[in-house]
C-alpha atoms as a PDB file:
ATOM      1  CA  MET A   1     111.968 100.538  75.331  1.00  0.00           C
ATOM      2  CA  PRO A   2     113.767 100.861  78.685  1.00  0.00           C
ATOM      3  CA  PRO A   3     117.168 102.573  78.336  1.00  0.00           C
ATOM      4  CA  THR A   4     120.254 100.371  77.864  1.00  0.00           C
ATOM      5  CA  LYS A   5     121.470 101.465  81.298  1.00  0.00           C
ATOM      6  CA  LEU A   6     118.963 101.690  84.257  1.00  0.00           C
ATOM      7  CA  LEU A   7     119.380 104.975  86.062  1.00  0.00           C
ATOM      8  CA  THR A   8     119.626 103.643  89.578  1.00  0.00           C
ATOM      9  CA  ALA A   9     119.351 105.366  92.927  1.00  0.00           C
ATOM     10  CA  ILE A  10     119.967 103.749  96.233  1.00  0.00           C
ATOM     11  CA  VAL A  11     118.065 104.970  99.314  1.00  0.00           C
ATOM     12  CA  ASP A  12     119.259 103.820 102.798  1.00  0.00           C
ATOM     13  CA  ASP A  13     119.840 105.534 106.146  1.00  0.00           C
ATOM     14  CA  HIS A  14     123.306 104.031 106.456  1.00  0.00           C
ATOM     15  CA  PRO A  15     125.986 105.695 104.125  1.00  0.00           C
ATOM     16  CA  ILE A  16     128.144 102.557 104.534  1.00  0.00           C
ATOM     17  CA  VAL A  17     125.351 100.341 102.917  1.00  0.00           C
ATOM     18  CA  ILE A  18     124.987 102.861 100.076  1.00  0.00           C
ATOM     19  CA  GLU A  19     128.767 102.694  99.448  1.00  0.00           C
ATOM     20  CA  GLY A  20     128.698  98.849  99.597  1.00  0.00           C
ATOM     21  CA  LEU A  21     125.897  98.642  97.037  1.00  0.00           C
ATOM     22  CA  LYS A  22     127.584 101.079  94.812  1.00  0.00           C
ATOM     23  CA  THR A  23     130.645  98.993  94.835  1.00  0.00           C
ATOM     24  CA  LEU A  24     128.640  95.865  94.064  1.00  0.00           C
ATOM     25  CA  LEU A  25     126.683  97.481  91.270  1.00  0.00           C
ATOM     26  CA  GLU A  26     129.181  99.833  89.557  1.00  0.00           C
ATOM     27  CA  ASN A  27     130.470  97.221  87.167  1.00  0.00           C
ATOM     28  CA  GLU A  28     127.015  95.893  86.194  1.00  0.00           C
ATOM     29  CA  PRO A  29     126.626  96.502  82.476  1.00  0.00           C
ATOM     30  CA  ASN A  30     122.946  97.421  82.673  1.00  0.00           C
ATOM     31  CA  ILE A  31     123.154  99.830  85.621  1.00  0.00           C
ATOM     32  CA  LYS A  32     124.153 103.456  85.826  1.00  0.00           C
ATOM     33  CA  LEU A  33     124.254 104.746  89.454  1.00  0.00           C
ATOM     34  CA  VAL A  34     122.873 108.264  89.794  1.00  0.00           C
ATOM     35  CA  GLY A  35     123.337 108.597  93.534  1.00  0.00           C
ATOM     36  CA  GLY A  36     122.773 107.459  97.093  1.00  0.00           C
ATOM     37  CA  PHE A  37     120.214 109.152  99.396  1.00  0.00           C
ATOM     38  CA  CYS A  38     119.820 108.878 103.132  1.00  0.00           C
ATOM     39  CA  SER A  39     116.266 110.139 103.479  1.00  0.00           C
ATOM     40  CA  GLY A  40     112.887 110.104 101.802  1.00  0.00           C
ATOM     41  CA  ALA A  41     112.942 113.847 101.255  1.00  0.00           C
ATOM     42  CA  ALA A  42     116.237 113.651  99.440  1.00  0.00           C
ATOM     43  CA  ILE A  43     115.144 111.050  96.916  1.00  0.00           C
ATOM     44  CA  LEU A  44     111.707 112.664  96.354  1.00  0.00           C
ATOM     45  CA  SER A  45     113.425 116.046  95.629  1.00  0.00           C
ATOM     46  CA  TYR A  46     115.768 114.270  93.165  1.00  0.00           C
ATOM     47  CA  ILE A  47     113.093 112.403  91.159  1.00  0.00           C
ATOM     48  CA  ARG A  48     111.053 115.560  90.680  1.00  0.00           C
ATOM     49  CA  THR A  49     113.796 116.918  88.424  1.00  0.00           C
ATOM     50  CA  ASN A  50     115.692 113.836  87.254  1.00  0.00           C
ATOM     51  CA  GLU A  51     114.813 110.531  85.669  1.00  0.00           C
ATOM     52  CA  VAL A  52     115.277 107.479  87.793  1.00  0.00           C
ATOM     53  CA  ASN A  53     114.444 104.000  86.327  1.00  0.00           C
ATOM     54  CA  LEU A  54     115.216 101.934  89.384  1.00  0.00           C
ATOM     55  CA  ILE A  55     115.305 102.616  93.169  1.00  0.00           C
ATOM     56  CA  LEU A  56     116.774 100.272  95.796  1.00  0.00           C
ATOM     57  CA  LEU A  57     114.875 101.305  98.853  1.00  0.00           C
ATOM     58  CA  ASP A  58     115.267 100.549 102.544  1.00  0.00           C
ATOM     59  CA  ILE A  59     112.266 100.404 104.860  1.00  0.00           C
ATOM     60  CA  THR A  60     113.973 102.288 107.785  1.00  0.00           C
ATOM     61  CA  LEU A  61     114.644 105.903 106.955  1.00  0.00           C
ATOM     62  CA  PRO A  62     114.869 108.869 109.336  1.00  0.00           C
ATOM     63  CA  ASP A  63     111.951 110.936 108.013  1.00  0.00           C
ATOM     64  CA  ILE A  64     109.434 108.423 106.578  1.00  0.00           C
ATOM     65  CA  ASN A  65     109.101 104.641 106.381  1.00  0.00           C
ATOM     66  CA  GLY A  66     109.816 102.890 103.131  1.00  0.00           C
ATOM     67  CA  MET A  67     106.296 101.421 102.831  1.00  0.00           C
ATOM     68  CA  ASP A  68     104.832 104.930 102.598  1.00  0.00           C
ATOM     69  CA  LEU A  69     107.597 106.281 100.561  1.00  0.00           C
ATOM     70  CA  CYS A  70     107.050 103.553  98.007  1.00  0.00           C
ATOM     71  CA  GLN A  71     103.424 104.807  97.511  1.00  0.00           C
ATOM     72  CA  ILE A  72     104.624 108.517  97.135  1.00  0.00           C
ATOM     73  CA  ILE A  73     107.391 107.636  94.650  1.00  0.00           C
ATOM     74  CA  LYS A  74     104.865 105.707  92.459  1.00  0.00           C
ATOM     75  CA  LYS A  75     102.523 108.623  92.545  1.00  0.00           C
ATOM     76  CA  GLU A  76     105.361 110.992  91.466  1.00  0.00           C
ATOM     77  CA  SER A  77     106.888 108.628  88.919  1.00  0.00           C
ATOM     78  CA  VAL A  78     104.761 105.694  88.029  1.00  0.00           C
ATOM     79  CA  SER A  79     107.304 104.063  85.648  1.00  0.00           C
ATOM     80  CA  THR A  80     110.128 103.947  88.333  1.00  0.00           C
ATOM     81  CA  VAL A  81     110.750 100.432  89.504  1.00  0.00           C
ATOM     82  CA  ILE A  82     111.239 100.048  93.214  1.00  0.00           C
ATOM     83  CA  LEU A  83     113.041  97.126  94.886  1.00  0.00           C
ATOM     84  CA  ILE A  84     113.012  96.922  98.644  1.00  0.00           C
ATOM     85  CA  LEU A  85     116.324  96.013 100.299  1.00  0.00           C
ATOM     86  CA  SER A  86     115.728  95.585 104.045  1.00  0.00           C
ATOM     87  CA  ASN A  87     116.391  93.667 107.246  1.00  0.00           C
ATOM     88  CA  HIS A  88     112.699  93.580 108.111  1.00  0.00           C
ATOM     89  CA  THR A  89     111.294  90.075 107.900  1.00  0.00           C
ATOM     90  CA  GLU A  90     107.702  90.672 108.955  1.00  0.00           C
ATOM     91  CA  ARG A  91     105.302  89.239 106.490  1.00  0.00           C
ATOM     92  CA  SER A  92     102.892  92.203 106.883  1.00  0.00           C
ATOM     93  CA  ILE A  93     105.610  94.742 105.976  1.00  0.00           C
ATOM     94  CA  ILE A  94     106.586  92.664 102.893  1.00  0.00           C
ATOM     95  CA  MET A  95     102.959  92.413 101.706  1.00  0.00           C
ATOM     96  CA  GLN A  96     102.242  96.060 102.483  1.00  0.00           C
ATOM     97  CA  THR A  97     105.245  97.374 100.380  1.00  0.00           C
ATOM     98  CA  ILE A  98     104.125  95.129  97.404  1.00  0.00           C
ATOM     99  CA  GLN A  99     100.626  96.594  97.761  1.00  0.00           C
ATOM    100  CA  ASN A 100     102.133 100.121  97.774  1.00  0.00           C
ATOM    101  CA  GLY A 101     103.846  99.586  94.460  1.00  0.00           C
ATOM    102  CA  ALA A 102     107.207  97.929  95.050  1.00  0.00           C
ATOM    103  CA  SER A 103     108.258  95.314  92.424  1.00  0.00           C
ATOM    104  CA  GLY A 104     110.155  93.080  94.758  1.00  0.00           C
ATOM    105  CA  TYR A 105     111.611  92.526  98.261  1.00  0.00           C
ATOM    106  CA  LEU A 106     114.999  91.295  99.206  1.00  0.00           C
ATOM    107  CA  LEU A 107     116.735  90.922 102.595  1.00  0.00           C
ATOM    108  CA  LYS A 108     120.049  92.783 102.879  1.00  0.00           C
ATOM    109  CA  ASN A 109     121.855  89.329 103.379  1.00  0.00           C
ATOM    110  CA  SER A 110     120.739  88.248  99.763  1.00  0.00           C
ATOM    111  CA  ALA A 111     123.435  87.188  97.283  1.00  0.00           C
ATOM    112  CA  VAL A 112     124.381  89.431  94.477  1.00  0.00           C
ATOM    113  CA  ASP A 113     122.967  86.977  91.963  1.00  0.00           C
ATOM    114  CA  GLU A 114     119.584  87.265  93.695  1.00  0.00           C
ATOM    115  CA  LEU A 115     119.675  90.997  93.416  1.00  0.00           C
ATOM    116  CA  ARG A 116     120.659  90.805  89.682  1.00  0.00           C
ATOM    117  CA  HIS A 117     117.838  88.318  89.046  1.00  0.00           C
ATOM    118  CA  CYS A 118     115.297  90.520  90.885  1.00  0.00           C
ATOM    119  CA  ILE A 119     116.373  93.647  89.055  1.00  0.00           C
ATOM    120  CA  ALA A 120     116.013  91.831  85.687  1.00  0.00           C
ATOM    121  CA  GLU A 121     112.572  90.448  86.681  1.00  0.00           C
ATOM    122  CA  ALA A 122     111.375  93.808  88.040  1.00  0.00           C
ATOM    123  CA  VAL A 123     112.321  95.666  84.895  1.00  0.00           C
ATOM    124  CA  LYS A 124     110.341  93.125  82.846  1.00  0.00           C
ATOM    125  CA  GLY A 125     107.257  94.085  85.023  1.00  0.00           C
ATOM    126  CA  ASN A 126     107.324  91.061  87.306  1.00  0.00           C
ATOM    127  CA  ILE A 127     107.303  90.915  91.048  1.00  0.00           C
ATOM    128  CA  CYS A 128     110.290  89.148  92.498  1.00  0.00           C
ATOM    129  CA  TYR A 129     111.486  88.114  96.045  1.00  0.00           C
ATOM    130  CA  SER A 130     114.702  86.783  97.393  1.00  0.00           C
ATOM    131  CA  LYS A 131     114.571  83.083  98.410  1.00  0.00           C
ATOM    132  CA  GLU A 132     114.358  83.896 102.074  1.00  0.00           C
ATOM    133  CA  VAL A 133     111.476  86.331 101.529  1.00  0.00           C
ATOM    134  CA  MET A 134     109.618  83.763  99.425  1.00  0.00           C
ATOM    135  CA  GLU A 135     109.878  81.372 102.432  1.00  0.00           C
ATOM    136  CA  ILE A 136     108.421  84.019 104.796  1.00  0.00           C
ATOM    137  CA  ILE A 137     105.452  84.769 102.436  1.00  0.00           C
ATOM    138  CA  SER A 138     104.641  81.067 101.859  1.00  0.00           C
ATOM    139  CA  ARG A 139     104.454  80.250 105.619  1.00  0.00           C
ATOM    140  CA  PRO A 140     100.788  80.161 106.602  1.00  0.00           C
ATOM    141  CA  THR A 141      99.958  82.980 109.087  1.00  0.00           C
ATOM    142  CA  LYS A 142      98.187  82.294 112.346  1.00  0.00           C
ATOM    143  CA  ASN A 143      95.068  83.653 110.853  1.00  0.00           C
ATOM    144  CA  ASP A 144      95.321  81.340 107.749  1.00  0.00           C
ATOM    145  CA  LEU A 145      95.604  78.315 110.123  1.00  0.00           C
ATOM    146  CA  GLN A 146      92.692  79.429 112.233  1.00  0.00           C
ATOM    147  CA  GLY A 147      90.482  80.317 109.390  1.00  0.00           C
ATOM    148  CA  VAL A 148      88.026  83.269 109.513  1.00  0.00           C
ATOM    149  CA  PRO A 149      86.806  83.893 112.988  1.00  0.00           C
ATOM    150  CA  ARG A 150      83.094  83.437 113.624  1.00  0.00           C
ATOM    151  CA  LEU A 151      81.547  86.698 114.849  1.00  0.00           C
ATOM    152  CA  THR A 152      78.150  87.428 116.326  1.00  0.00           C
ATOM    153  CA  ARG A 153      75.927  90.043 114.749  1.00  0.00           C
ATOM    154  CA  ARG A 154      76.797  92.406 117.549  1.00  0.00           C
ATOM    155  CA  GLU A 155      80.534  91.825 117.090  1.00  0.00           C
ATOM    156  CA  LYS A 156      80.324  92.596 113.445  1.00  0.00           C
ATOM    157  CA  GLU A 157      78.387  95.742 114.316  1.00  0.00           C
ATOM    158  CA  ILE A 158      80.972  96.905 116.832  1.00  0.00           C
ATOM    159  CA  LEU A 159      83.891  95.930 114.512  1.00  0.00           C
ATOM    160  CA  MET A 160      82.513  98.153 111.814  1.00  0.00           C
ATOM    161  CA  LEU A 161      82.138 101.110 114.186  1.00  0.00           C
ATOM    162  CA  ILE A 162      85.705 100.522 115.543  1.00  0.00           C
ATOM    163  CA  ALA A 163      86.987 100.528 111.952  1.00  0.00           C
ATOM    164  CA  ALA A 164      85.103 103.896 111.448  1.00  0.00           C
ATOM    165  CA  GLY A 165      87.347 105.236 114.218  1.00  0.00           C
ATOM    166  CA  LYS A 166      84.750 105.575 116.887  1.00  0.00           C
ATOM    167  CA  THR A 167      85.707 105.407 120.601  1.00  0.00           C
ATOM    168  CA  SER A 168      84.024 102.969 123.011  1.00  0.00           C
ATOM    169  CA  GLN A 169      82.164 105.877 124.473  1.00  0.00           C
ATOM    170  CA  LEU A 170      80.624 106.834 121.080  1.00  0.00           C
ATOM    171  CA  ILE A 171      79.888 103.250 120.171  1.00  0.00           C
ATOM    172  CA  GLY A 172      78.194 102.769 123.537  1.00  0.00           C
ATOM    173  CA  GLN A 173      75.973 105.781 123.018  1.00  0.00           C
ATOM    174  CA  GLU A 174      75.079 104.589 119.482  1.00  0.00           C
ATOM    175  CA  LEU A 175      74.158 101.078 120.488  1.00  0.00           C
ATOM    176  CA  PHE A 176      72.737 102.016 123.977  1.00  0.00           C
ATOM    177  CA  ILE A 177      75.193  99.917 125.878  1.00  0.00           C
ATOM    178  CA  SER A 178      77.906 100.725 128.381  1.00  0.00           C
ATOM    179  CA  PRO A 179      81.409 101.674 127.106  1.00  0.00           C
ATOM    180  CA  LEU A 180      82.741  98.853 129.453  1.00  0.00           C
ATOM    181  CA  THR A 181      80.716  96.375 127.495  1.00  0.00           C
ATOM    182  CA  ILE A 182      82.153  97.736 124.254  1.00  0.00           C
ATOM    183  CA  ASP A 183      85.687  97.339 125.605  1.00  0.00           C
ATOM    184  CA  THR A 184      84.995  93.721 126.478  1.00  0.00           C
ATOM    185  CA  HIS A 185      83.807  93.174 122.897  1.00  0.00           C
ATOM    186  CA  ARG A 186      86.977  94.888 121.571  1.00  0.00           C
ATOM    187  CA  LYS A 187      89.146  92.612 123.687  1.00  0.00           C
ATOM    188  CA  ASN A 188      87.200  89.596 122.474  1.00  0.00           C
ATOM    189  CA  LEU A 189      87.612  90.605 118.828  1.00  0.00           C
ATOM    190  CA  ILE A 190      91.338  91.146 119.232  1.00  0.00           C
ATOM    191  CA  GLN A 191      91.562  87.693 120.799  1.00  0.00           C
ATOM    192  CA  LYS A 192      89.359  86.010 118.088  1.00  0.00           C
ATOM    193  CA  PHE A 193      91.539  87.460 115.352  1.00  0.00           C
ATOM    194  CA  GLY A 194      94.748  86.585 117.132  1.00  0.00           C
ATOM    195  CA  VAL A 195      96.086  90.168 116.738  1.00  0.00           C
ATOM    196  CA  LYS A 196      97.758  92.527 119.129  1.00  0.00           C
ATOM    197  CA  ASN A 197      95.916  95.812 118.713  1.00  0.00           C
ATOM    198  CA  VAL A 198      93.015  97.617 116.988  1.00  0.00           C
ATOM    199  CA  ALA A 199      95.121  98.561 113.939  1.00  0.00           C
ATOM    200  CA  GLU A 200      96.005  94.858 113.337  1.00  0.00           C
ATOM    201  CA  LEU A 201      92.433  93.852 113.959  1.00  0.00           C
ATOM    202  CA  ILE A 202      91.097  96.243 111.254  1.00  0.00           C
ATOM    203  CA  MET A 203      93.813  95.066 108.828  1.00  0.00           C
ATOM    204  CA  ALA A 204      92.933  91.376 109.483  1.00  0.00           C
ATOM    205  CA  ALA A 205      89.211  92.052 109.070  1.00  0.00           C
ATOM    206  CA  ILE A 206      89.933  93.711 105.774  1.00  0.00           C
ATOM    207  CA  GLN A 207      92.148  90.834 104.551  1.00  0.00           C
ATOM    208  CA  GLN A 208      89.502  88.369 105.475  1.00  0.00           C
ATOM    209  CA  ARG A 209      86.798  90.405 103.750  1.00  0.00           C
ATOM    210  CA  ILE A 210      84.817  90.846 106.951  1.00  0.00           C
ATOM    211  CA  LEU A 211      85.153  94.633 106.569  1.00  0.00           C
END
């Protein structure tokens, strides 16, 4: 059984945001605030010696991003519920934090009722988003609209080698073609997937189960 009051920590790089959230939540009957933390290191140090049931976590922190911190917190304390409170509206960031163990994602301009609702849902084990975040997630991405790109056998081969972290030079040596040709394939793949760089290319290929 969860405790009657959720031991709650706020992690944000702006002390004024922490104070604002404390003021909003201090009269909530099911919440007991245990502190505000301005860095990843500070909250990690705290949860190693203290119980925390709920963490309201920002993405932008001075020492680590909230997406990675989410994963680390869940490894340290699997039962701690994490809700993201952020100004970031990129769909990829939202999806990554959920993948890394967050139970929900709200924008900082969310209403208090939305925050209350998401806390209640998250504690029940559900994943919850604020209304605006739901709209961002439900919008089809460029890749969804385009469908899975058609790749030649050679492109698939090169994509797999790029994903393995190999340079154009190494791939060229392996396939007996010039590094310039590999660079051309690399550019074509980035264009076909409608992404900006190699990191996004690999992520898109994994999402579309090409890798």
